[in-house]
PDB file of C-alpha atoms in Angstrom:
ATOM      1  CA  MET A   1     -33.336 131.628 101.605  1.00 51.00           C
ATOM      2  CA  ILE A   2     -35.777 132.037 104.484  1.00 55.00           C
ATOM      3  CA  ARG A   3     -38.503 134.168 102.739  1.00 63.00           C
ATOM      4  CA  GLY A   4     -41.226 133.675 100.315  1.00 68.00           C
ATOM      5  CA  ARG A   5     -41.631 130.594  98.132  1.00 76.00           C
ATOM      6  CA  THR A   6     -38.421 128.908  99.755  1.00 78.00           C
ATOM      7  CA  LEU A   7     -40.021 129.409 103.396  1.00 80.00           C
ATOM      8  CA  ASN A   8     -43.332 128.001 102.138  1.00 82.00           C
ATOM      9  CA  PHE A   9     -41.568 125.084 100.636  1.00 84.00           C
ATOM     10  CA  TRP A  10     -40.108 124.079 103.810  1.00 84.00           C
ATOM     11  CA  LEU A  11     -42.967 124.790 105.811  1.00 85.00           C
ATOM     12  CA  PHE A  12     -45.266 122.441 103.980  1.00 88.00           C
ATOM     13  CA  THR A  13     -42.622 119.849 103.085  1.00 90.00           C
ATOM     14  CA  GLY A  14     -40.453 119.871 106.249  1.00 89.00           C
ATOM     15  CA  PRO A  15     -42.650 117.725 108.428  1.00 91.00           C
ATOM     16  CA  PHE A  16     -43.232 115.056 105.709  1.00 93.00           C
ATOM     17  CA  LEU A  17     -39.333 115.019 104.929  1.00 93.00           C
ATOM     18  CA  THR A  18     -38.481 114.797 108.620  1.00 93.00           C
ATOM     19  CA  GLY A  19     -40.799 112.098 109.026  1.00 93.00           C
ATOM     20  CA  LEU A  20     -39.419 110.395 106.012  1.00 93.00           C
ATOM     21  CA  VAL A  21     -35.819 110.462 107.069  1.00 94.00           C
ATOM     22  CA  ILE A  22     -36.653 109.377 110.565  1.00 94.00           C
ATOM     23  CA  PHE A  23     -39.108 106.487 109.789  1.00 93.00           C
ATOM     24  CA  VAL A  24     -37.911 105.279 106.459  1.00 90.00           C
ATOM     25  CA  TYR A  25     -34.402 106.392 105.419  1.00 92.00           C
ATOM     26  CA  VAL A  26     -32.746 105.632 108.835  1.00 93.00           C
ATOM     27  CA  PRO A  27     -34.389 102.435 109.393  1.00 89.00           C
ATOM     28  CA  ILE A  28     -33.460 101.201 105.915  1.00 90.00           C
ATOM     29  CA  GLY A  29     -29.970 102.250 106.238  1.00 91.00           C
ATOM     30  CA  TRP A  30     -29.592 100.713 109.836  1.00 91.00           C
ATOM     31  CA  SER A  31     -31.125  97.511 108.622  1.00 90.00           C
ATOM     32  CA  ALA A  32     -28.546  97.276 105.573  1.00 91.00           C
ATOM     33  CA  TYR A  33     -25.801  97.969 108.176  1.00 92.00           C
ATOM     34  CA  LEU A  34     -27.052  95.407 110.736  1.00 90.00           C
ATOM     35  CA  SER A  35     -27.262  92.637 107.920  1.00 91.00           C
ATOM     36  CA  PHE A  36     -23.439  92.303 108.006  1.00 92.00           C
ATOM     37  CA  PHE A  37     -23.165  91.680 111.732  1.00 90.00           C
ATOM     38  CA  GLU A  38     -24.237  89.208 114.256  1.00 88.00           C
ATOM     39  CA  ALA A  39     -27.229  90.663 116.212  1.00 85.00           C
ATOM     40  CA  ARG A  40     -29.017  88.344 118.338  1.00 85.00           C
ATOM     41  CA  TYR A  41     -31.774  89.415 120.865  1.00 83.00           C
ATOM     42  CA  THR A  42     -30.416  93.076 120.338  1.00 80.00           C
ATOM     43  CA  VAL A  43     -30.375  95.567 117.371  1.00 76.00           C
ATOM     44  CA  THR A  44     -26.758  96.632 118.431  1.00 78.00           C
ATOM     45  CA  PRO A  45     -24.491  94.925 116.149  1.00 80.00           C
ATOM     46  CA  SER A  46     -21.731  93.039 118.009  1.00 76.00           C
ATOM     47  CA  THR A  47     -19.614  90.953 115.655  1.00 86.00           C
ATOM     48  CA  PHE A  48     -18.853  91.638 111.910  1.00 90.00           C
ATOM     49  CA  VAL A  49     -19.802  88.633 109.823  1.00 88.00           C
ATOM     50  CA  GLY A  50     -19.695  89.967 106.289  1.00 88.00           C
ATOM     51  CA  PHE A  51     -22.116  87.899 104.249  1.00 91.00           C
ATOM     52  CA  ASP A  52     -22.852  85.066 106.449  1.00 92.00           C
ATOM     53  CA  ASN A  53     -26.289  86.364 107.148  1.00 92.00           C
ATOM     54  CA  TYR A  54     -26.903  86.428 103.466  1.00 93.00           C
ATOM     55  CA  ARG A  55     -25.780  82.953 102.833  1.00 93.00           C
ATOM     56  CA  HIS A  56     -27.833  81.787 105.739  1.00 91.00           C
ATOM     57  CA  MET A  57     -30.871  83.251 104.343  1.00 91.00           C
ATOM     58  CA  LEU A  58     -30.294  82.021 100.832  1.00 90.00           C
ATOM     59  CA  THR A  59     -29.766  78.389 102.005  1.00 90.00           C
ATOM     60  CA  ASN A  60     -32.872  78.820 104.301  1.00 88.00           C
ATOM     61  CA  ASP A  61     -35.623  76.552 102.526  1.00 87.00           C
ATOM     62  CA  ARG A  62     -38.353  78.338 104.139  1.00 86.00           C
ATOM     63  CA  PHE A  63     -37.190  81.833 102.988  1.00 88.00           C
ATOM     64  CA  THR A  64     -36.499  80.488  99.380  1.00 88.00           C
ATOM     65  CA  ASP A  65     -39.548  78.581  99.085  1.00 86.00           C
ATOM     66  CA  ALA A  66     -41.391  81.885 100.406  1.00 85.00           C
ATOM     67  CA  LEU A  67     -39.835  83.815  97.534  1.00 85.00           C
ATOM     68  CA  VAL A  68     -40.627  81.240  94.754  1.00 84.00           C
ATOM     69  CA  THR A  69     -44.135  80.755  96.064  1.00 80.00           C
ATOM     70  CA  PHE A  70     -44.927  84.487  96.006  1.00 82.00           C
ATOM     71  CA  THR A  71     -43.294  85.056  92.699  1.00 83.00           C
ATOM     72  CA  VAL A  72     -46.046  82.552  91.508  1.00 82.00           C
ATOM     73  CA  PHE A  73     -48.442  84.406  93.546  1.00 82.00           C
ATOM     74  CA  ALA A  74     -47.614  87.632  91.979  1.00 85.00           C
ATOM     75  CA  ALA A  75     -47.734  86.448  88.492  1.00 84.00           C
ATOM     76  CA  ILE A  76     -51.463  85.290  89.228  1.00 86.00           C
ATOM     77  CA  VAL A  77     -52.619  88.194  91.363  1.00 89.00           C
ATOM     78  CA  VAL A  78     -51.235  90.985  89.198  1.00 90.00           C
ATOM     79  CA  PRO A  79     -52.859  90.220  86.026  1.00 91.00           C
ATOM     80  CA  VAL A  80     -56.136  89.287  87.586  1.00 93.00           C
ATOM     81  CA  THR A  81     -56.297  92.633  89.707  1.00 93.00           C
ATOM     82  CA  TRP A  82     -55.402  94.369  86.479  1.00 93.00           C
ATOM     83  CA  ALA A  83     -58.002  92.925  84.439  1.00 93.00           C
ATOM     84  CA  LEU A  84     -60.622  93.483  87.204  1.00 94.00           C
ATOM     85  CA  SER A  85     -59.611  96.928  87.723  1.00 94.00           C
ATOM     86  CA  LEU A  86     -59.624  97.774  84.019  1.00 93.00           C
ATOM     87  CA  GLY A  87     -63.152  96.142  83.661  1.00 92.00           C
ATOM     88  CA  LEU A  88     -64.785  98.198  86.592  1.00 92.00           C
ATOM     89  CA  ALA A  89     -63.291 101.345  85.182  1.00 92.00           C
ATOM     90  CA  LEU A  90     -64.776 100.652  81.715  1.00 90.00           C
ATOM     91  CA  LEU A  91     -68.222  99.807  83.297  1.00 90.00           C
ATOM     92  CA  VAL A  92     -68.312 102.912  85.483  1.00 89.00           C
ATOM     93  CA  ASN A  93     -67.101 105.052  82.710  1.00 87.00           C
ATOM     94  CA  ARG A  94     -69.842 103.963  80.312  1.00 85.00           C
ATOM     95  CA  ILE A  95     -72.602 104.404  83.102  1.00 83.00           C
ATOM     96  CA  ARG A  96     -74.612 107.600  82.439  1.00 79.00           C
ATOM     97  CA  PHE A  97     -76.642 108.006  85.800  1.00 82.00           C
ATOM     98  CA  MET A  98     -75.342 107.617  89.331  1.00 82.00           C
ATOM     99  CA  ARG A  99     -71.624 107.349  88.064  1.00 79.00           C
ATOM    100  CA  ALA A 100     -70.560 108.945  91.241  1.00 83.00           C
ATOM    101  CA  PHE A 101     -72.428 106.364  93.344  1.00 87.00           C
ATOM    102  CA  PHE A 102     -71.005 103.433  91.602  1.00 85.00           C
ATOM    103  CA  ARG A 103     -67.488 104.887  91.723  1.00 86.00           C
ATOM    104  CA  SER A 104     -67.735 105.435  95.484  1.00 88.00           C
ATOM    105  CA  VAL A 105     -69.088 101.896  96.083  1.00 88.00           C
ATOM    106  CA  PHE A 106     -66.348 100.121  94.275  1.00 90.00           C
ATOM    107  CA  PHE A 107     -63.682 102.506  95.993  1.00 90.00           C
ATOM    108  CA  LEU A 108     -65.002 102.069  99.418  1.00 90.00           C
ATOM    109  CA  PRO A 109     -63.278  98.662 100.310  1.00 90.00           C
ATOM    110  CA  THR A 110     -59.963 100.662  99.898  1.00 89.00           C
ATOM    111  CA  ALA A 111     -60.705 102.467 103.116  1.00 89.00           C
ATOM    112  CA  VAL A 112     -60.950  98.859 105.077  1.00 89.00           C
ATOM    113  CA  SER A 113     -57.719  97.800 106.705  1.00 89.00           C
ATOM    114  CA  PHE A 114     -56.217  94.539 105.787  1.00 88.00           C
ATOM    115  CA  VAL A 115     -56.393  93.302 109.116  1.00 89.00           C
ATOM    116  CA  ALA A 116     -60.088  94.196 109.397  1.00 90.00           C
ATOM    117  CA  ALA A 117     -60.901  92.490 106.049  1.00 90.00           C
ATOM    118  CA  SER A 118     -58.946  89.334 106.963  1.00 89.00           C
ATOM    119  CA  LEU A 119     -60.993  88.969 109.972  1.00 88.00           C
ATOM    120  CA  ILE A 120     -64.326  89.359 108.136  1.00 89.00           C
ATOM    121  CA  TRP A 121     -63.160  86.951 105.373  1.00 89.00           C
ATOM    122  CA  LYS A 122     -61.807  84.556 108.145  1.00 87.00           C
ATOM    123  CA  MET A 123     -64.883  84.734 110.770  1.00 86.00           C
ATOM    124  CA  SER A 124     -67.662  85.247 108.380  1.00 86.00           C
ATOM    125  CA  VAL A 125     -67.205  84.569 104.610  1.00 87.00           C
ATOM    126  CA  PHE A 126     -64.655  81.595 104.793  1.00 87.00           C
ATOM    127  CA  SER A 127     -65.125  80.546 108.390  1.00 81.00           C
ATOM    128  CA  GLY A 128     -64.865  76.837 107.415  1.00 71.00           C
ATOM    129  CA  VAL A 129     -68.096  75.976 109.384  1.00 73.00           C
ATOM    130  CA  ARG A 130     -71.367  75.127 107.692  1.00 73.00           C
ATOM    131  CA  PHE A 131     -72.872  78.344 108.540  1.00 76.00           C
ATOM    132  CA  GLY A 132     -70.124  80.602 106.850  1.00 81.00           C
ATOM    133  CA  LEU A 133     -71.159  82.432 103.889  1.00 87.00           C
ATOM    134  CA  ALA A 134     -69.095  80.452 101.348  1.00 86.00           C
ATOM    135  CA  ASN A 135     -70.111  76.994 102.828  1.00 86.00           C
ATOM    136  CA  THR A 136     -73.680  78.179 102.837  1.00 87.00           C
ATOM    137  CA  VAL A 137     -73.738  79.050  99.029  1.00 88.00           C
ATOM    138  CA  LEU A 138     -71.926  75.726  98.437  1.00 86.00           C
ATOM    139  CA  GLY A 139     -74.818  73.956 100.344  1.00 86.00           C
ATOM    140  CA  TRP A 140     -77.410  75.252  97.913  1.00 88.00           C
ATOM    141  CA  PHE A 141     -75.679  73.179  95.269  1.00 87.00           C
ATOM    142  CA  GLY A 142     -75.309  70.226  97.384  1.00 83.00           C
ATOM    143  CA  VAL A 143     -71.441  70.641  98.037  1.00 83.00           C
ATOM    144  CA  ASP A 144     -70.206  69.741 101.445  1.00 82.00           C
ATOM    145  CA  GLY A 145     -68.596  72.557 103.514  1.00 80.00           C
ATOM    146  CA  ILE A 146     -64.747  73.174 103.027  1.00 82.00           C
ATOM    147  CA  ALA A 147     -62.186  73.809 105.700  1.00 81.00           C
ATOM    148  CA  TRP A 148     -60.808  76.747 103.793  1.00 82.00           C
ATOM    149  CA  LEU A 149     -57.895  77.675 105.969  1.00 80.00           C
ATOM    150  CA  ALA A 150     -57.254  74.374 107.751  1.00 74.00           C
ATOM    151  CA  ASP A 151     -55.472  72.065 105.320  1.00 64.00           C
ATOM    152  CA  PRO A 152     -52.816  73.308 102.950  1.00 63.00           C
ATOM    153  CA  ASN A 153     -53.642  70.557 100.481  1.00 58.00           C
ATOM    154  CA  PRO A 154     -55.642  71.206  98.411  1.00 62.00           C
ATOM    155  CA  PRO A 155     -54.690  74.886  98.943  1.00 77.00           C
ATOM    156  CA  TRP A 156     -58.066  76.427  99.302  1.00 82.00           C
ATOM    157  CA  TYR A 157     -56.489  79.171 101.365  1.00 83.00           C
ATOM    158  CA  TRP A 158     -55.297  80.807  98.295  1.00 85.00           C
ATOM    159  CA  LEU A 159     -58.885  81.424  97.244  1.00 87.00           C
ATOM    160  CA  VAL A 160     -59.530  83.203 100.547  1.00 88.00           C
ATOM    161  CA  ILE A 161     -56.385  85.345 100.243  1.00 87.00           C
ATOM    162  CA  VAL A 162     -56.808  86.357  96.547  1.00 89.00           C
ATOM    163  CA  THR A 163     -60.322  87.311  97.120  1.00 91.00           C
ATOM    164  CA  VAL A 164     -59.786  89.550  99.950  1.00 91.00           C
ATOM    165  CA  ARG A 165     -56.961  91.305  98.117  1.00 90.00           C
ATOM    166  CA  LEU A 166     -58.937  91.820  95.089  1.00 92.00           C
ATOM    167  CA  TRP A 167     -61.728  93.160  97.103  1.00 92.00           C
ATOM    168  CA  LEU A 168     -59.394  95.662  98.949  1.00 91.00           C
ATOM    169  CA  GLN A 169     -57.158  96.767  95.909  1.00 91.00           C
ATOM    170  CA  SER A 170     -59.350  96.802  92.914  1.00 91.00           C
ATOM    171  CA  GLY A 171     -61.330  99.828  93.535  1.00 91.00           C
ATOM    172  CA  PHE A 172     -58.152 102.052  94.152  1.00 93.00           C
ATOM    173  CA  TYR A 173     -56.580 100.771  90.724  1.00 94.00           C
ATOM    174  CA  MET A 174     -60.175 101.316  89.153  1.00 93.00           C
ATOM    175  CA  ILE A 175     -59.787 105.013  90.026  1.00 93.00           C
ATOM    176  CA  LEU A 176     -56.380 105.352  88.293  1.00 93.00           C
ATOM    177  CA  PHE A 177     -57.817 103.712  85.049  1.00 93.00           C
ATOM    178  CA  LEU A 178     -61.084 105.755  85.272  1.00 92.00           C
ATOM    179  CA  ALA A 179     -58.967 108.913  85.255  1.00 91.00           C
ATOM    180  CA  ALA A 180     -57.031 107.757  82.257  1.00 91.00           C
ATOM    181  CA  LEU A 181     -60.168 106.829  80.416  1.00 90.00           C
ATOM    182  CA  GLN A 182     -61.655 110.292  80.968  1.00 88.00           C
ATOM    183  CA  ASN A 183     -58.324 111.953  79.516  1.00 89.00           C
ATOM    184  CA  ILE A 184     -58.637 109.901  76.245  1.00 87.00           C
ATOM    185  CA  PRO A 185     -59.634 112.704  73.577  1.00 87.00           C
ATOM    186  CA  ARG A 186     -63.211 111.890  72.008  1.00 85.00           C
ATOM    187  CA  GLU A 187     -61.257 112.695  68.570  1.00 85.00           C
ATOM    188  CA  LEU A 188     -59.587 109.713  68.695  1.00 83.00           C
ATOM    189  CA  TYR A 189     -62.901 107.579  68.815  1.00 80.00           C
ATOM    190  CA  GLU A 190     -64.356 109.716  66.148  1.00 79.00           C
ATOM    191  CA  ALA A 191     -61.229 109.148  63.739  1.00 84.00           C
ATOM    192  CA  ALA A 192     -61.484 105.424  64.745  1.00 79.00           C
ATOM    193  CA  ALA A 193     -65.146 105.390  63.668  1.00 80.00           C
ATOM    194  CA  LEU A 194     -64.552 107.239  60.459  1.00 78.00           C
ATOM    195  CA  ASP A 195     -61.745 104.646  59.586  1.00 75.00           C
ATOM    196  CA  GLY A 196     -64.194 101.845  59.850  1.00 75.00           C
ATOM    197  CA  ALA A 197     -63.423 100.460  63.589  1.00 73.00           C
ATOM    198  CA  ARG A 198     -66.486  98.914  64.969  1.00 76.00           C
ATOM    199  CA  PRO A 199     -67.707  99.811  68.596  1.00 77.00           C
ATOM    200  CA  GLY A 200     -66.384  97.245  71.198  1.00 77.00           C
ATOM    201  CA  TRP A 201     -63.294  95.152  70.836  1.00 81.00           C
ATOM    202  CA  GLN A 202     -61.775  96.781  67.713  1.00 80.00           C
ATOM    203  CA  THR A 203     -62.162 100.206  69.490  1.00 84.00           C
ATOM    204  CA  PHE A 204     -60.773  99.020  72.636  1.00 85.00           C
ATOM    205  CA  ARG A 205     -57.874  97.209  71.184  1.00 83.00           C
ATOM    206  CA  HIS A 206     -56.707 100.066  68.770  1.00 81.00           C
ATOM    207  CA  VAL A 207     -57.673 103.040  70.772  1.00 83.00           C
ATOM    208  CA  THR A 208     -58.321 102.742  74.313  1.00 86.00           C
ATOM    209  CA  LEU A 209     -55.742 100.090  75.336  1.00 87.00           C
ATOM    210  CA  PRO A 210     -52.858 102.012  73.695  1.00 87.00           C
ATOM    211  CA  GLN A 211     -53.916 105.215  75.471  1.00 88.00           C
ATOM    212  CA  LEU A 212     -53.842 103.445  78.792  1.00 89.00           C
ATOM    213  CA  ARG A 213     -50.276 102.205  78.366  1.00 87.00           C
ATOM    214  CA  ALA A 214     -48.578 104.559  80.936  1.00 86.00           C
ATOM    215  CA  THR A 215     -51.456 103.957  83.581  1.00 90.00           C
ATOM    216  CA  SER A 216     -51.455 100.210  82.964  1.00 89.00           C
ATOM    217  CA  THR A 217     -47.380 100.218  83.487  1.00 87.00           C
ATOM    218  CA  ALA A 218     -47.915 102.377  86.719  1.00 88.00           C
ATOM    219  CA  VAL A 219     -50.586  99.753  87.969  1.00 91.00           C
ATOM    220  CA  VAL A 220     -48.681  96.685  87.178  1.00 89.00           C
ATOM    221  CA  LEU A 221     -45.593  98.094  89.081  1.00 87.00           C
ATOM    222  CA  LEU A 222     -47.604  99.065  92.075  1.00 90.00           C
ATOM    223  CA  LEU A 223     -49.270  95.556  91.971  1.00 91.00           C
ATOM    224  CA  LEU A 224     -45.977  93.967  91.967  1.00 87.00           C
ATOM    225  CA  VAL A 225     -44.544  95.703  94.837  1.00 86.00           C
ATOM    226  CA  ALA A 226     -47.746  95.214  97.019  1.00 88.00           C
ATOM    227  CA  ALA A 227     -47.670  91.448  96.248  1.00 86.00           C
ATOM    228  CA  TYR A 228     -44.099  91.060  97.609  1.00 83.00           C
ATOM    229  CA  GLN A 229     -45.003  93.281 100.442  1.00 83.00           C
ATOM    230  CA  ALA A 230     -48.097  91.198 101.622  1.00 85.00           C
ATOM    231  CA  PHE A 231     -48.049  90.642 105.305  1.00 86.00           C
ATOM    232  CA  ASP A 232     -51.093  91.597 107.080  1.00 85.00           C
ATOM    233  CA  GLU A 233     -53.709  89.138 105.390  1.00 85.00           C
ATOM    234  CA  PHE A 234     -51.419  86.092 105.675  1.00 85.00           C
ATOM    235  CA  PHE A 235     -50.473  86.924 109.310  1.00 85.00           C
ATOM    236  CA  ASN A 236     -54.109  87.166 110.403  1.00 85.00           C
ATOM    237  CA  LEU A 237     -55.492  84.364 108.007  1.00 84.00           C
ATOM    238  CA  LEU A 238     -52.885  81.661 108.362  1.00 80.00           C
ATOM    239  CA  ALA A 239     -51.878  82.341 112.055  1.00 69.00           C
ATOM    240  CA  LYS A 240     -48.768  80.654 112.903  1.00 66.00           C
ATOM    241  CA  THR A 241     -48.700  77.902 110.224  1.00 68.00           C
ATOM    242  CA  THR A 242     -45.532  77.026 108.364  1.00 66.00           C
ATOM    243  CA  TRP A 243     -47.180  76.882 105.194  1.00 68.00           C
ATOM    244  CA  GLY A 244     -48.186  79.667 102.744  1.00 70.00           C
ATOM    245  CA  ARG A 245     -45.836  82.211 104.283  1.00 77.00           C
ATOM    246  CA  PRO A 246     -45.101  85.306 102.296  1.00 82.00           C
ATOM    247  CA  PRO A 247     -41.442  86.514 102.461  1.00 86.00           C
ATOM    248  CA  LEU A 248     -42.444  89.259 105.080  1.00 86.00           C
ATOM    249  CA  VAL A 249     -44.069  86.812 107.473  1.00 85.00           C
ATOM    250  CA  GLU A 250     -41.042  84.591 107.276  1.00 86.00           C
ATOM    251  CA  LEU A 251     -38.626  87.525 108.005  1.00 88.00           C
ATOM    252  CA  TYR A 252     -40.911  88.674 110.993  1.00 87.00           C
ATOM    253  CA  TYR A 253     -40.564  85.366 112.543  1.00 86.00           C
ATOM    254  CA  THR A 254     -36.785  85.321 111.888  1.00 86.00           C
ATOM    255  CA  ALA A 255     -36.371  88.670 113.575  1.00 85.00           C
ATOM    256  CA  LEU A 256     -38.864  88.360 116.162  1.00 82.00           C
ATOM    257  CA  GLY A 257     -39.156  84.594 116.807  1.00 78.00           C
ATOM    258  CA  GLU A 258     -37.611  82.498 119.314  1.00 76.00           C
ATOM    259  CA  ASN A 259     -33.944  83.180 118.184  1.00 78.00           C
ATOM    260  CA  GLN A 260     -34.566  87.002 117.325  1.00 85.00           C
ATOM    261  CA  ASP A 261     -32.086  87.019 114.643  1.00 88.00           C
ATOM    262  CA  TYR A 262     -32.180  90.842 113.684  1.00 89.00           C
ATOM    263  CA  GLY A 263     -28.783  90.277 111.448  1.00 89.00           C
ATOM    264  CA  ALA A 264     -30.556  87.275 109.412  1.00 90.00           C
ATOM    265  CA  GLY A 265     -33.826  89.236 109.145  1.00 90.00           C
ATOM    266  CA  SER A 266     -32.022  92.310 108.069  1.00 91.00           C
ATOM    267  CA  ALA A 267     -30.145  90.341 105.410  1.00 92.00           C
ATOM    268  CA  GLY A 268     -33.515  88.592 104.320  1.00 91.00           C
ATOM    269  CA  ALA A 269     -34.924  92.041 103.998  1.00 91.00           C
ATOM    270  CA  MET A 270     -32.202  93.470 101.795  1.00 92.00           C
ATOM    271  CA  ILE A 271     -32.700  90.482  99.453  1.00 91.00           C
ATOM    272  CA  LEU A 272     -36.325  90.963  99.077  1.00 89.00           C
ATOM    273  CA  THR A 273     -35.730  94.566  98.429  1.00 88.00           C
ATOM    274  CA  LEU A 274     -33.294  93.735  95.761  1.00 90.00           C
ATOM    275  CA  LEU A 275     -35.727  91.147  94.436  1.00 86.00           C
ATOM    276  CA  ILE A 276     -38.392  93.756  94.260  1.00 85.00           C
ATOM    277  CA  CYS A 277     -36.009  96.302  92.523  1.00 86.00           C
ATOM    278  CA  VAL A 278     -34.914  93.910  89.850  1.00 87.00           C
ATOM    279  CA  VAL A 279     -38.523  92.518  89.032  1.00 81.00           C
ATOM    280  CA  THR A 280     -39.944  96.126  89.018  1.00 79.00           C
ATOM    281  CA  LEU A 281     -37.056  97.236  86.607  1.00 83.00           C
ATOM    282  CA  PHE A 282     -37.544  94.308  84.307  1.00 82.00           C
ATOM    283  CA  GLN A 283     -41.409  94.764  84.308  1.00 76.00           C
ATOM    284  CA  GLY A 284     -40.816  98.557  83.632  1.00 72.00           C
ATOM    285  CA  ARG A 285     -38.482  97.858  80.713  1.00 77.00           C
ATOM    286  CA  LEU A 286     -40.762  95.222  79.318  1.00 75.00           C
ATOM    287  CA  MET A 287     -43.719  97.585  79.313  1.00 70.00           C
ATOM    288  CA  GLY A 288     -41.728 100.811  78.223  1.00 66.00           C
ATOM    289  CA  PHE A 289     -41.900 102.790  81.622  1.00 61.00           C
ATOM    290  CA  GLY A 290     -40.128 106.093  81.224  1.00 57.00           C
ATOM    291  CA  ARG A 291     -39.815 106.093  77.461  1.00 58.00           C
ATOM    292  CA  GLY A 292     -40.578 109.152  75.713  1.00 50.00           C
ATOM    293  CA  GLU A 293     -43.154 109.664  72.965  1.00 47.00           C
ATOM    294  CA  GLU A 294     -40.878 109.075  70.398  1.00 42.00           C
ATOM    295  CA  ALA A 295     -40.217 105.542  71.501  1.00 46.00           C
ATOM    296  CA  LYS A 296     -43.673 104.409  71.367  1.00 46.00           C
TER     297      LYS A 296
END
């Protein structure tokens, strides 16, 4: 048990598993435990309150509004990111020269942190002043400048948030689609051509898209989880506003705000986790994730 392959296994996976247990599983378990206790200004539980923290969060208008708002946000940003990533993958896959260059260019934003990208979007692109990039372009067409992040009505801040998320995420999912496209057998396209399928939409619909089913399902699931875990760009773009908050930002202020209610914050985190699991399982079942080849 301490030699050969077993030793190599624990040498390579031991540090990762140790960090996973200490920094992921233990905090999750402690948060679930803390959600049933009164815990203000301390992470040490004092009084058992049962499901009172859960009832408090489910009747908190700001938290429930955040859940509803970001369900709509996920319903918008997930298909848009999916379509953009697939379009970029198809474009790069068809390029016959400098393919590695264009693949790197589209993937490069993935290396930028959400905090840095948010500050660039806030201070340079959508700064709200007439010298900002977005307002400068609008000025070329005679349109007055817009205070993108100042007023929630109309909600121009959604354009800022969606564009920065598209810029940061699309390249990563493009790589996943590109790998899947390159694994499609060429014989399928040749057979489709012999059957009379015309290049373009017919070939894409009847050959390419079905072969991307597994990758599409994985991409959609990852996008859904990422949408509900949005935090950095909202926290940095919208500062301390009370509108447009995602669930994680609302939980941040619940647990680390003036009241520092760790019990209620932990209960909200459990509710959000359950919602992510339900939505993910429903989406996976809808798209056939985990089905065998015979079920297709």
